[in-house]
Amino acid sequence: EADIYQTPRYLVIGTGKKITLECSQTMGHDKMYWYQQDPGMELHLIHYSYGVNSTEKGDLSSESTVSRIRTEHFPLTLESARPSHTSQYLCASSEIWASGTNTGELFFGEGSRLTVL
Amino acid sequence: QKEVEQDPGPLSVPEGAIVSLNCTYSNSAFQYFMWYRQYSRKGPELLMYTYSSGNKEDGRFTAQVDKSSKYISLFIRDSQPSDSATYLCAMSEVDSSYKLIFGSGTRLLVRP
């Protein structure tokens, strides 16, 4: 069983509020990711990290920001939430990236479902 | 046009049936192909991985990649109610293997 945890699991918040979605993993993985998933839609990569103090934006434009001060922790922050931010946010980690026989398996958390009113 | 197309289903089959799930893709640079399974209110988990073309079998599951047709498949034999989930295909290029491109998922329901 994967040891990656997300909090909160569910959050309902008003427009304009600042929110932080927490993600922690105990596997010592260098690589961490945030995906956005809407019902019936693809997972879209919004942020990823190679390791401590490295963060990159993914393909899907996002107004969120991330930080990676510790290996095990990769929080995502929205400074001013809007209804368009309503979605499920999935955090994941991996030991390596896919390469030949190495699967680059992503271990996902259970997700944080955000609703912005 | 999406890089990866996947029939959303839902696909409903009786227990014991053989299930075929498929994805097509447009990017010929994809080399790594995966199938993830996602249960309701859970995160996806890796089910099968294939590098380049060919078949891979693991128990009741078989993954096939046909790069000439840009088509990948997942077969489930002797399907069980516990197989009821959403199945996501995912793929990536060699030079950017951190960036998985996911299909939208096929929801499978196996009826007892």
Coordinates of N, CA and C in Angstrom, one line a residue:
Chain A
E1 N 0.8 -1.2 0.0 CA 0.0 0.0 0.0 C 0.9 1.3 0.0
A2 N 0.5 2.2 -0.8 CA 1.3 3.4 -1.0 C 1.2 4.3 0.3
D3 N 2.3 4.9 0.7 CA 2.3 5.8 1.8 C 2.3 7.2 1.4
I4 N 1.2 7.7 0.8 CA 1.1 9.1 0.4 C -0.2 9.6 0.9
Y5 N -0.2 10.7 1.5 CA -1.4 11.2 2.2 C -1.7 12.6 1.8
Q6 N -3.0 12.8 1.6 CA -3.5 14.2 1.2 C -4.5 14.6 2.2
T7 N -4.4 15.9 2.6 CA -5.5 16.5 3.4 C -5.7 18.0 2.9
P8 N -6.9 18.4 3.0 CA -8.1 17.7 3.4 C -8.6 16.8 2.2
R9 N -9.5 15.8 2.6 CA -10.0 15.0 1.5 C -11.1 15.8 0.8
Y10 N -11.9 16.6 1.5 CA -13.0 17.4 0.9 C -12.9 18.8 1.5
L11 N -13.1 19.8 0.7 CA -13.1 21.1 1.1 C -14.1 22.0 0.3
V12 N -15.0 22.7 1.1 CA -15.9 23.6 0.4 C -15.6 25.0 1.0
I13 N -15.3 25.9 0.1 CA -14.8 27.2 0.5 C -15.4 28.3 -0.4
G14 N -15.4 29.5 0.1 CA -16.0 30.6 -0.6 C -14.9 31.3 -1.5
T15 N -15.4 32.0 -2.5 CA -14.6 32.7 -3.5 C -13.7 33.7 -2.8
G16 N -12.4 33.7 -3.2 CA -11.5 34.7 -2.6 C -10.6 34.2 -1.5
K17 N -11.0 33.0 -1.0 CA -10.2 32.5 0.2 C -8.9 31.9 -0.3
K18 N -7.9 31.9 0.6 CA -6.7 31.2 0.3 C -6.7 29.8 0.9
I19 N -6.3 28.8 0.1 CA -6.3 27.4 0.5 C -5.0 26.8 0.2
T20 N -4.6 25.8 1.1 CA -3.5 25.0 0.9 C -3.9 23.5 1.0
L21 N -3.5 22.8 -0.1 CA -3.8 21.3 -0.1 C -2.4 20.7 0.3
E22 N -2.5 19.8 1.3 CA -1.3 19.2 1.8 C -1.1 17.8 1.2
C23 N 0.2 17.5 1.0 CA 0.6 16.2 0.4 C 1.9 15.8 1.1
S24 N 1.8 14.6 1.7 CA 3.0 14.0 2.3 C 3.2 12.6 1.9
Q25 N 4.5 12.2 1.7 CA 4.8 10.8 1.4 C 6.0 10.3 2.3
T26 N 5.9 9.1 2.7 CA 6.9 8.5 3.6 C 7.8 7.5 2.9
M27 N 7.9 7.5 1.6 CA 8.6 6.6 0.8 C 10.0 7.1 0.4
G28 N 10.3 8.4 0.7 CA 11.6 9.0 0.4 C 11.7 9.3 -1.1
H29 N 10.6 9.4 -1.8 CA 10.7 9.6 -3.3 C 11.1 11.0 -3.6
D30 N 12.0 11.2 -4.5 CA 12.5 12.5 -4.9 C 11.4 13.2 -5.8
K31 N 10.7 12.5 -6.6 CA 9.8 13.1 -7.6 C 8.4 13.1 -7.1
M32 N 7.8 14.3 -7.2 CA 6.4 14.5 -6.7 C 5.6 15.3 -7.8
Y33 N 4.3 15.1 -7.8 CA 3.5 15.6 -8.8 C 2.1 16.1 -8.2
W34 N 1.5 17.1 -8.9 CA 0.1 17.4 -8.7 C -0.6 17.3 -10.0
Y35 N -1.7 16.5 -10.0 CA -2.6 16.4 -11.1 C -4.0 16.9 -10.8
Q36 N -4.7 17.4 -11.8 CA -6.0 17.9 -11.7 C -6.9 16.9 -12.4
Q37 N -8.0 16.5 -11.8 CA -8.9 15.5 -12.5 C -10.3 15.9 -12.3
D38 N -11.0 16.2 -13.4 CA -12.4 16.5 -13.4 C -13.2 15.2 -13.8
P39 N -14.4 15.0 -13.4 CA -15.2 13.8 -13.7 C -15.2 13.5 -15.2
G40 N -14.9 12.3 -15.6 CA -14.9 11.9 -17.0 C -13.8 12.5 -17.8
M41 N -12.9 13.1 -17.2 CA -11.8 13.8 -18.0 C -10.5 13.2 -17.6
E42 N -9.5 13.6 -18.4 CA -8.1 13.1 -18.2 C -7.5 13.8 -17.0
L43 N -6.5 13.1 -16.4 CA -5.7 13.7 -15.4 C -4.7 14.7 -16.1
H44 N -4.6 15.9 -15.6 CA -3.7 16.8 -16.2 C -2.6 17.2 -15.2
L45 N -1.4 17.2 -15.6 CA -0.3 17.5 -14.7 C -0.2 19.0 -14.6
I46 N -0.3 19.5 -13.4 CA -0.2 21.0 -13.1 C 1.1 21.4 -12.5
H47 N 1.7 20.5 -11.7 CA 3.1 20.9 -11.1 C 3.8 19.6 -10.9
Y48 N 5.2 19.7 -11.0 CA 6.0 18.5 -10.6 C 7.3 19.0 -10.0
S49 N 8.0 18.1 -9.3 CA 9.2 18.5 -8.6 C 10.2 17.3 -8.7
Y50 N 11.4 17.7 -9.0 CA 12.5 16.7 -9.2 C 13.1 16.3 -7.8
G51 N 12.9 17.3 -6.8 CA 13.5 17.1 -5.5 C 13.4 18.4 -4.7
V52 N 14.1 18.4 -3.6 CA 14.0 19.6 -2.7 C 14.4 20.9 -3.5
N53 N 13.6 21.9 -3.3 CA 13.9 23.2 -3.9 C 13.8 23.3 -5.4
S54 N 13.2 22.2 -6.1 CA 12.9 22.2 -7.5 C 11.5 22.0 -7.7
T55 N 10.8 23.0 -8.5 CA 9.4 22.8 -8.9 C 9.3 23.3 -10.3
E56 N 8.4 22.7 -11.0 CA 8.2 23.1 -12.4 C 6.6 23.1 -12.7
K57 N 6.2 23.9 -13.6 CA 4.8 23.9 -14.0 C 4.6 22.8 -15.0
G58 N 3.4 22.2 -15.0 CA 3.1 21.2 -15.9 C 2.4 21.8 -17.2
D59 N 1.8 21.0 -17.9 CA 1.2 21.5 -19.2 C -0.1 22.3 -19.0
L60 N -0.8 21.9 -18.0 CA -2.1 22.6 -17.8 C -1.9 23.9 -17.0
S61 N -2.3 25.0 -17.5 CA -2.1 26.2 -16.9 C -2.9 26.2 -15.5
S62 N -2.2 26.7 -14.5 CA -2.9 26.7 -13.2 C -2.4 27.9 -12.4
E63 N -3.4 28.5 -11.7 CA -3.1 29.6 -10.9 C -2.5 29.2 -9.5
S64 N -2.4 28.0 -9.3 CA -1.8 27.5 -8.0 C -0.3 27.6 -8.0
T65 N 0.2 27.5 -6.8 CA 1.7 27.5 -6.6 C 2.0 26.3 -5.7
V66 N 3.3 25.8 -5.8 CA 3.7 24.7 -5.0 C 5.1 25.1 -4.4
S67 N 5.5 24.3 -3.4 CA 6.8 24.5 -2.8 C 7.3 23.1 -2.4
R68 N 8.6 22.9 -2.3 CA 9.2 21.7 -2.0 C 10.4 22.0 -1.1
I69 N 10.1 22.2 0.2 CA 11.2 22.5 1.1 C 11.7 21.2 1.8
R70 N 10.9 20.2 1.9 CA 11.3 18.9 2.4 C 11.0 17.8 1.4
T71 N 11.7 16.8 1.4 CA 11.5 15.7 0.4 C 10.1 15.2 0.5
E72 N 9.6 15.0 1.8 CA 8.3 14.3 2.0 C 7.1 15.2 1.8
H73 N 7.3 16.5 1.6 CA 6.1 17.4 1.7 C 6.0 18.2 0.4
F74 N 4.8 18.3 -0.2 CA 4.7 19.0 -1.5 C 3.3 19.7 -1.5
P75 N 3.2 20.8 -0.7 CA 1.9 21.4 -0.7 C 1.5 22.3 -1.9
L76 N 0.2 22.4 -2.2 CA -0.3 23.2 -3.3 C -1.1 24.3 -2.7
T77 N -0.9 25.6 -3.2 CA -1.6 26.7 -2.6 C -2.3 27.5 -3.7
L78 N -3.6 27.9 -3.4 CA -4.3 28.8 -4.2 C -4.5 30.1 -3.4
E79 N -4.0 31.2 -3.9 CA -4.0 32.4 -3.1 C -5.4 33.0 -3.0
S80 N -6.2 32.8 -4.1 CA -7.6 33.4 -4.1 C -8.5 32.4 -4.9
A81 N -9.2 31.6 -4.2 CA -10.0 30.5 -4.9 C -11.1 31.1 -5.6
R82 N -11.4 30.5 -6.8 CA -12.5 30.9 -7.6 C -13.3 29.6 -8.0
P83 N -14.6 29.8 -8.4 CA -15.4 28.6 -8.8 C -14.7 27.8 -9.9
S84 N -13.9 28.4 -10.8 CA -13.3 27.6 -11.8 C -12.2 26.7 -11.3
H85 N -11.8 26.9 -10.0 CA -10.8 26.0 -9.4 C -11.5 24.7 -8.8
T86 N -12.8 24.6 -8.9 CA -13.5 23.4 -8.4 C -13.1 22.2 -9.2
S87 N -12.5 21.2 -8.5 CA -12.0 20.1 -9.1 C -11.5 19.1 -8.1
Q88 N -11.0 17.9 -8.6 CA -10.2 17.0 -7.7 C -8.7 17.2 -8.0
Y89 N -8.0 17.3 -6.9 CA -6.5 17.4 -7.0 C -5.9 16.2 -6.5
L90 N -5.0 15.5 -7.3 CA -4.4 14.3 -6.9 C -2.9 14.6 -6.8
C91 N -2.3 14.2 -5.7 CA -0.9 14.2 -5.5 C -0.3 12.8 -5.7
A92 N 0.9 12.8 -6.3 CA 1.6 11.5 -6.6 C 3.1 11.7 -6.3
S93 N 3.7 10.5 -6.2 CA 5.2 10.5 -6.1 C 5.7 9.3 -6.8
S94 N 7.0 9.4 -7.2 CA 7.7 8.2 -7.8 C 9.1 8.2 -7.5
E95 N 9.7 7.0 -7.5 CA 11.1 6.9 -7.2 C 12.0 7.3 -8.3
I96 N 11.6 6.9 -9.5 CA 12.3 7.3 -10.8 C 11.3 7.6 -11.8
W97 N 11.8 8.0 -13.0 CA 10.9 8.1 -14.1 C 11.0 6.9 -15.0
A98 N 10.0 6.6 -15.8 CA 10.0 5.5 -16.7 C 11.2 5.4 -17.6
S99 N 11.8 4.3 -17.7 CA 13.0 4.1 -18.5 C 13.2 2.7 -18.8
G100 N 12.9 2.2 -20.0 CA 13.1 0.8 -20.4 C 12.3 -0.1 -19.5
T101 N 13.0 -0.9 -18.7 CA 12.3 -1.8 -17.8 C 11.8 -1.2 -16.5
N102 N 12.2 0.0 -16.3 CA 11.7 0.7 -15.0 C 10.4 1.4 -15.3
T103 N 9.4 1.0 -14.5 CA 8.1 1.5 -14.8 C 7.9 2.9 -14.5
G104 N 8.6 3.5 -13.6 CA 8.4 4.9 -13.2 C 7.0 5.0 -12.5
E105 N 6.6 4.0 -11.8 CA 5.3 3.9 -11.2 C 5.0 5.1 -10.3
L106 N 3.8 5.7 -10.6 CA 3.3 6.8 -9.8 C 2.5 6.2 -8.6
F107 N 2.7 6.7 -7.4 CA 1.9 6.3 -6.3 C 1.1 7.5 -5.9
F108 N -0.2 7.4 -6.0 CA -1.2 8.5 -5.8 C -1.7 8.5 -4.4
G109 N -2.0 9.7 -4.0 CA -2.9 9.8 -2.8 C -4.3 9.7 -3.2
E110 N -5.2 9.8 -2.2 CA -6.6 9.6 -2.4 C -7.3 10.8 -3.0
G111 N -6.6 11.9 -3.0 CA -7.2 13.1 -3.7 C -7.8 14.1 -2.7
S112 N -7.8 15.3 -3.1 CA -8.5 16.4 -2.4 C -9.6 17.0 -3.3
R113 N -10.8 16.8 -2.9 CA -11.9 17.4 -3.7 C -12.3 18.8 -3.2
L114 N -12.0 19.7 -4.1 CA -12.2 21.1 -3.8 C -13.5 21.7 -4.5
T115 N -14.3 22.3 -3.7 CA -15.5 23.0 -4.2 C -15.4 24.5 -3.8
V116 N -15.4 25.4 -4.8 CA -15.4 26.8 -4.5 C -16.7 27.4 -4.9
L117 N -17.4 28.0 -3.9 CA -18.7 28.5 -4.1 C -18.7 30.0 -4.6
Chain B
Q1 N -7.4 18.3 -31.1 CA -7.6 16.8 -30.9 C -6.7 16.3 -29.8
K2 N -7.3 15.4 -29.0 CA -6.6 14.9 -27.8 C -5.5 14.0 -28.3
E3 N -4.4 14.0 -27.5 CA -3.3 13.1 -27.8 C -3.7 11.6 -27.6
V4 N -4.5 11.4 -26.6 CA -4.9 10.0 -26.2 C -6.4 10.0 -26.2
E5 N -7.0 9.0 -26.9 CA -8.5 8.9 -26.9 C -8.8 7.6 -26.2
Q6 N -9.9 7.6 -25.4 CA -10.3 6.4 -24.7 C -11.8 6.5 -24.5
D7 N -12.4 5.4 -24.9 CA -13.9 5.3 -24.8 C -14.3 5.4 -23.3
P8 N -15.2 6.3 -22.9 CA -15.5 6.5 -21.5 C -16.4 5.5 -20.9
G9 N -17.0 4.6 -21.8 CA -18.0 3.7 -21.2 C -19.2 4.4 -20.8
P10 N -19.9 3.9 -19.7 CA -19.5 2.7 -18.9 C -19.7 1.4 -19.7
L11 N -18.9 0.5 -19.3 CA -18.9 -0.9 -19.9 C -19.4 -1.8 -18.8
S12 N -20.5 -2.5 -19.1 CA -21.1 -3.4 -18.1 C -21.1 -4.8 -18.6
V13 N -20.5 -5.7 -17.9 CA -20.3 -7.1 -18.3 C -20.7 -8.1 -17.2
P14 N -21.1 -9.3 -17.5 CA -21.4 -10.3 -16.4 C -20.1 -10.8 -15.9
E15 N -20.1 -11.3 -14.7 CA -18.9 -11.9 -14.1 C -18.5 -13.1 -14.9
G16 N -17.1 -13.2 -15.1 CA -16.6 -14.2 -15.9 C -16.3 -13.9 -17.3
A17 N -16.8 -12.7 -17.8 CA -16.6 -12.3 -19.2 C -15.2 -11.8 -19.4
I18 N -14.8 -11.9 -20.7 CA -13.5 -11.3 -21.1 C -13.8 -9.8 -21.4
V19 N -13.0 -8.9 -20.9 CA -13.1 -7.5 -21.1 C -12.0 -7.0 -21.9
S20 N -12.3 -6.1 -22.9 CA -11.3 -5.5 -23.7 C -11.4 -4.0 -23.6
L21 N -10.4 -3.3 -23.1 CA -10.3 -1.9 -23.0 C -9.3 -1.3 -23.9
N22 N -9.5 -0.2 -24.5 CA -8.6 0.3 -25.6 C -8.4 1.7 -25.5
C23 N -7.2 2.1 -26.1 CA -6.9 3.5 -26.2 C -6.2 3.7 -27.6
T24 N -6.4 4.8 -28.2 CA -5.7 5.2 -29.4 C -4.9 6.5 -29.1
Y25 N -3.8 6.7 -29.8 CA -3.0 7.9 -29.6 C -2.5 8.4 -30.9
S26 N -2.0 9.6 -30.9 CA -1.6 10.3 -32.1 C -0.1 10.5 -32.1
N27 N 0.6 10.5 -31.0 CA 2.0 10.9 -30.9 C 2.9 9.6 -31.1
S28 N 3.6 9.6 -32.2 CA 4.4 8.4 -32.5 C 5.6 8.3 -31.6
A29 N 5.9 9.3 -30.8 CA 7.1 9.3 -29.9 C 6.8 8.6 -28.6
F30 N 5.6 8.3 -28.3 CA 5.3 7.6 -27.1 C 5.9 6.2 -27.1
Q31 N 6.6 5.9 -26.0 CA 7.3 4.6 -25.9 C 7.0 3.8 -24.6
Y32 N 6.5 4.6 -23.6 CA 6.1 3.9 -22.4 C 4.6 3.9 -22.2
F33 N 4.0 2.8 -22.0 CA 2.6 2.6 -22.0 C 2.1 1.9 -20.7
M34 N 1.2 2.6 -20.0 CA 0.7 2.0 -18.7 C -0.8 1.9 -18.7
W35 N -1.3 1.1 -17.8 CA -2.7 1.1 -17.4 C -2.8 1.3 -15.9
Y36 N -3.6 2.2 -15.5 CA -3.8 2.5 -14.1 C -5.3 2.1 -13.9
R37 N -5.5 1.6 -12.7 CA -6.9 1.3 -12.2 C -7.2 2.3 -11.1
Q38 N -8.5 2.8 -11.2 CA -8.9 3.8 -10.1 C -10.2 3.4 -9.6
Y39 N -10.3 3.0 -8.3 CA -11.5 2.7 -7.6 C -12.2 4.0 -7.2
S40 N -13.5 4.0 -7.0 CA -14.2 5.1 -6.6 C -13.6 5.8 -5.4
R41 N -13.4 7.1 -5.4 CA -12.9 7.9 -4.3 C -11.5 7.5 -3.9
K42 N -10.7 6.9 -4.8 CA -9.3 6.5 -4.5 C -8.5 7.1 -5.6
G43 N -7.2 7.1 -5.4 CA -6.2 7.5 -6.4 C -5.9 6.3 -7.3
P44 N -5.5 6.6 -8.5 CA -5.1 5.5 -9.5 C -4.0 4.7 -9.0
E45 N -3.9 3.4 -9.4 CA -2.8 2.6 -9.0 C -2.3 1.9 -10.3
L46 N -1.0 1.7 -10.4 CA -0.5 1.1 -11.6 C -0.9 -0.4 -11.7
L47 N -1.4 -0.8 -12.9 CA -1.8 -2.2 -13.1 C -0.8 -2.9 -14.1
M48 N -0.5 -2.2 -15.2 CA 0.4 -2.9 -16.2 C 1.3 -1.8 -16.8
Y49 N 2.5 -2.2 -17.2 CA 3.4 -1.3 -17.9 C 4.0 -2.1 -19.0
T50 N 4.1 -1.4 -20.2 CA 4.8 -2.0 -21.3 C 5.7 -1.0 -21.9
Y51 N 6.9 -1.4 -22.3 CA 7.9 -0.6 -22.9 C 7.9 -0.9 -24.4
S52 N 7.6 0.1 -25.2 CA 7.6 0.0 -26.7 C 6.5 -1.0 -27.1
S53 N 6.7 -1.8 -28.1 CA 5.6 -2.7 -28.6 C 5.6 -4.0 -27.9
G54 N 4.5 -4.8 -28.1 CA 4.5 -6.2 -27.6 C 3.4 -6.4 -26.6
N55 N 3.4 -7.6 -26.1 CA 2.4 -8.0 -25.1 C 3.0 -8.2 -23.7
K56 N 2.2 -8.1 -22.7 CA 2.7 -8.4 -21.3 C 1.5 -9.0 -20.6
E57 N 1.7 -10.1 -19.9 CA 0.7 -10.8 -19.2 C 1.0 -10.8 -17.7
D58 N 0.0 -10.6 -16.9 CA 0.1 -10.7 -15.5 C -1.2 -11.2 -14.9
G59 N -1.2 -12.5 -14.6 CA -2.4 -13.2 -14.1 C -3.5 -13.1 -15.1
R60 N -4.6 -12.5 -14.7 CA -5.8 -12.4 -15.6 C -5.7 -11.2 -16.5
F61 N -4.7 -10.4 -16.4 CA -4.5 -9.2 -17.2 C -3.5 -9.3 -18.3
T62 N -3.8 -8.8 -19.5 CA -2.9 -8.8 -20.6 C -2.9 -7.4 -21.2
A63 N -1.7 -6.8 -21.4 CA -1.6 -5.5 -22.1 C -0.9 -5.7 -23.4
Q64 N -1.5 -5.1 -24.4 CA -0.9 -5.2 -25.8 C -0.7 -3.8 -26.3
V65 N 0.4 -3.6 -27.0 CA 0.8 -2.3 -27.7 C 1.0 -2.6 -29.1
D66 N 0.3 -1.9 -30.0 CA 0.5 -2.0 -31.4 C 0.9 -0.6 -31.9
K67 N 2.2 -0.3 -32.0 CA 2.7 1.0 -32.3 C 2.4 1.4 -33.8
S68 N 2.3 0.4 -34.6 CA 2.0 0.7 -36.1 C 0.6 1.3 -36.2
S69 N -0.3 0.8 -35.4 CA -1.7 1.3 -35.4 C -1.9 2.4 -34.4
K70 N -0.9 2.7 -33.5 CA -1.1 3.6 -32.4 C -2.3 3.2 -31.5
Y71 N -2.2 2.0 -31.0 CA -3.4 1.4 -30.4 C -2.9 0.5 -29.3
I72 N -3.4 0.7 -28.0 CA -3.1 -0.2 -26.9 C -4.4 -0.7 -26.3
S73 N -4.2 -1.9 -25.8 CA -5.4 -2.7 -25.2 C -5.0 -3.3 -23.9
L74 N -6.0 -3.4 -23.1 CA -5.9 -4.2 -21.8 C -7.1 -5.2 -21.9
F75 N -6.7 -6.5 -21.7 CA -7.7 -7.5 -21.6 C -7.7 -8.1 -20.2
I76 N -8.9 -8.3 -19.8 CA -9.2 -8.9 -18.4 C -9.9 -10.2 -18.7
R77 N -9.3 -11.3 -18.2 CA -10.0 -12.6 -18.4 C -10.7 -12.9 -17.1
D78 N -11.8 -13.7 -17.2 CA -12.5 -14.1 -16.0 C -12.8 -13.0 -15.1
S79 N -13.4 -11.9 -15.6 CA -13.6 -10.7 -14.9 C -14.4 -11.0 -13.6
Q80 N -14.1 -10.2 -12.5 CA -14.7 -10.3 -11.2 C -15.3 -9.0 -10.8
P81 N -16.4 -9.1 -9.9 CA -17.0 -7.8 -9.5 C -15.9 -6.9 -8.9
S82 N -14.8 -7.4 -8.3 CA -13.8 -6.6 -7.7 C -13.0 -5.8 -8.8
D83 N -13.2 -6.2 -10.1 CA -12.5 -5.5 -11.2 C -13.3 -4.2 -11.5
S84 N -14.5 -4.0 -11.0 CA -15.3 -2.8 -11.3 C -14.5 -1.6 -10.8
A85 N -14.2 -0.7 -11.7 CA -13.3 0.5 -11.5 C -13.3 1.2 -12.8
T86 N -12.6 2.4 -12.7 CA -12.2 3.1 -13.9 C -10.8 2.8 -14.3
Y87 N -10.6 2.5 -15.6 CA -9.3 2.1 -16.1 C -8.7 3.2 -17.0
L88 N -7.6 3.7 -16.6 CA -7.0 4.8 -17.3 C -5.7 4.3 -18.1
C89 N -5.7 4.6 -19.4 CA -4.4 4.4 -20.0 C -3.5 5.6 -19.9
A90 N -2.2 5.4 -20.0 CA -1.3 6.5 -19.8 C -0.1 6.2 -20.6
M91 N 0.6 7.2 -21.2 CA 1.8 7.0 -22.0 C 2.7 8.2 -21.9
S92 N 3.9 8.0 -22.3 CA 4.9 9.1 -22.3 C 6.0 8.8 -23.3
E93 N 6.7 9.9 -23.6 CA 7.9 9.9 -24.5 C 9.1 9.5 -23.7
V94 N 10.1 9.1 -24.4 CA 11.4 8.7 -23.7 C 12.0 10.0 -23.1
D95 N 12.0 11.1 -23.9 CA 12.7 12.3 -23.4 C 12.0 13.1 -22.4
S96 N 10.7 12.7 -22.1 CA 9.9 13.5 -21.1 C 9.1 12.5 -20.4
S97 N 9.7 11.4 -19.9 CA 8.9 10.3 -19.2 C 8.3 10.7 -17.9
Y98 N 8.7 11.9 -17.4 CA 8.0 12.4 -16.2 C 6.5 12.8 -16.6
K99 N 6.3 13.1 -17.8 CA 5.0 13.7 -18.2 C 4.1 12.6 -18.8
L100 N 3.3 12.0 -18.0 CA 2.4 11.0 -18.5 C 1.1 11.7 -19.1
I101 N 0.7 11.2 -20.2 CA -0.5 11.7 -20.9 C -1.5 10.6 -20.6
F102 N -2.6 11.0 -19.9 CA -3.6 10.1 -19.6 C -4.8 10.1 -20.5
G103 N -5.5 9.0 -20.7 CA -6.8 9.0 -21.3 C -7.8 9.4 -20.3
S104 N -9.0 9.6 -20.7 CA -10.1 10.0 -19.8 C -10.7 8.9 -19.0
G105 N -10.3 7.7 -19.2 CA -10.7 6.5 -18.4 C -12.0 5.9 -18.9
T106 N -12.0 4.5 -18.8 CA -13.2 3.8 -19.1 C -13.7 3.2 -17.8
R107 N -15.0 3.4 -17.5 CA -15.6 2.9 -16.3 C -16.1 1.5 -16.6
L108 N -15.7 0.5 -15.8 CA -16.1 -0.9 -16.0 C -16.9 -1.3 -14.8
L109 N -18.0 -2.0 -15.1 CA -18.9 -2.6 -14.1 C -19.0 -4.1 -14.4
V110 N -18.6 -4.9 -13.5 CA -18.7 -6.3 -13.6 C -19.9 -6.8 -12.7
R111 N -20.9 -7.3 -13.3 CA -22.1 -7.7 -12.6 C -22.0 -9.1 -12.1
P112 N -22.4 -9.3 -10.8 CA -22.3 -10.7 -10.2 C -23.3 -11.6 -10.9

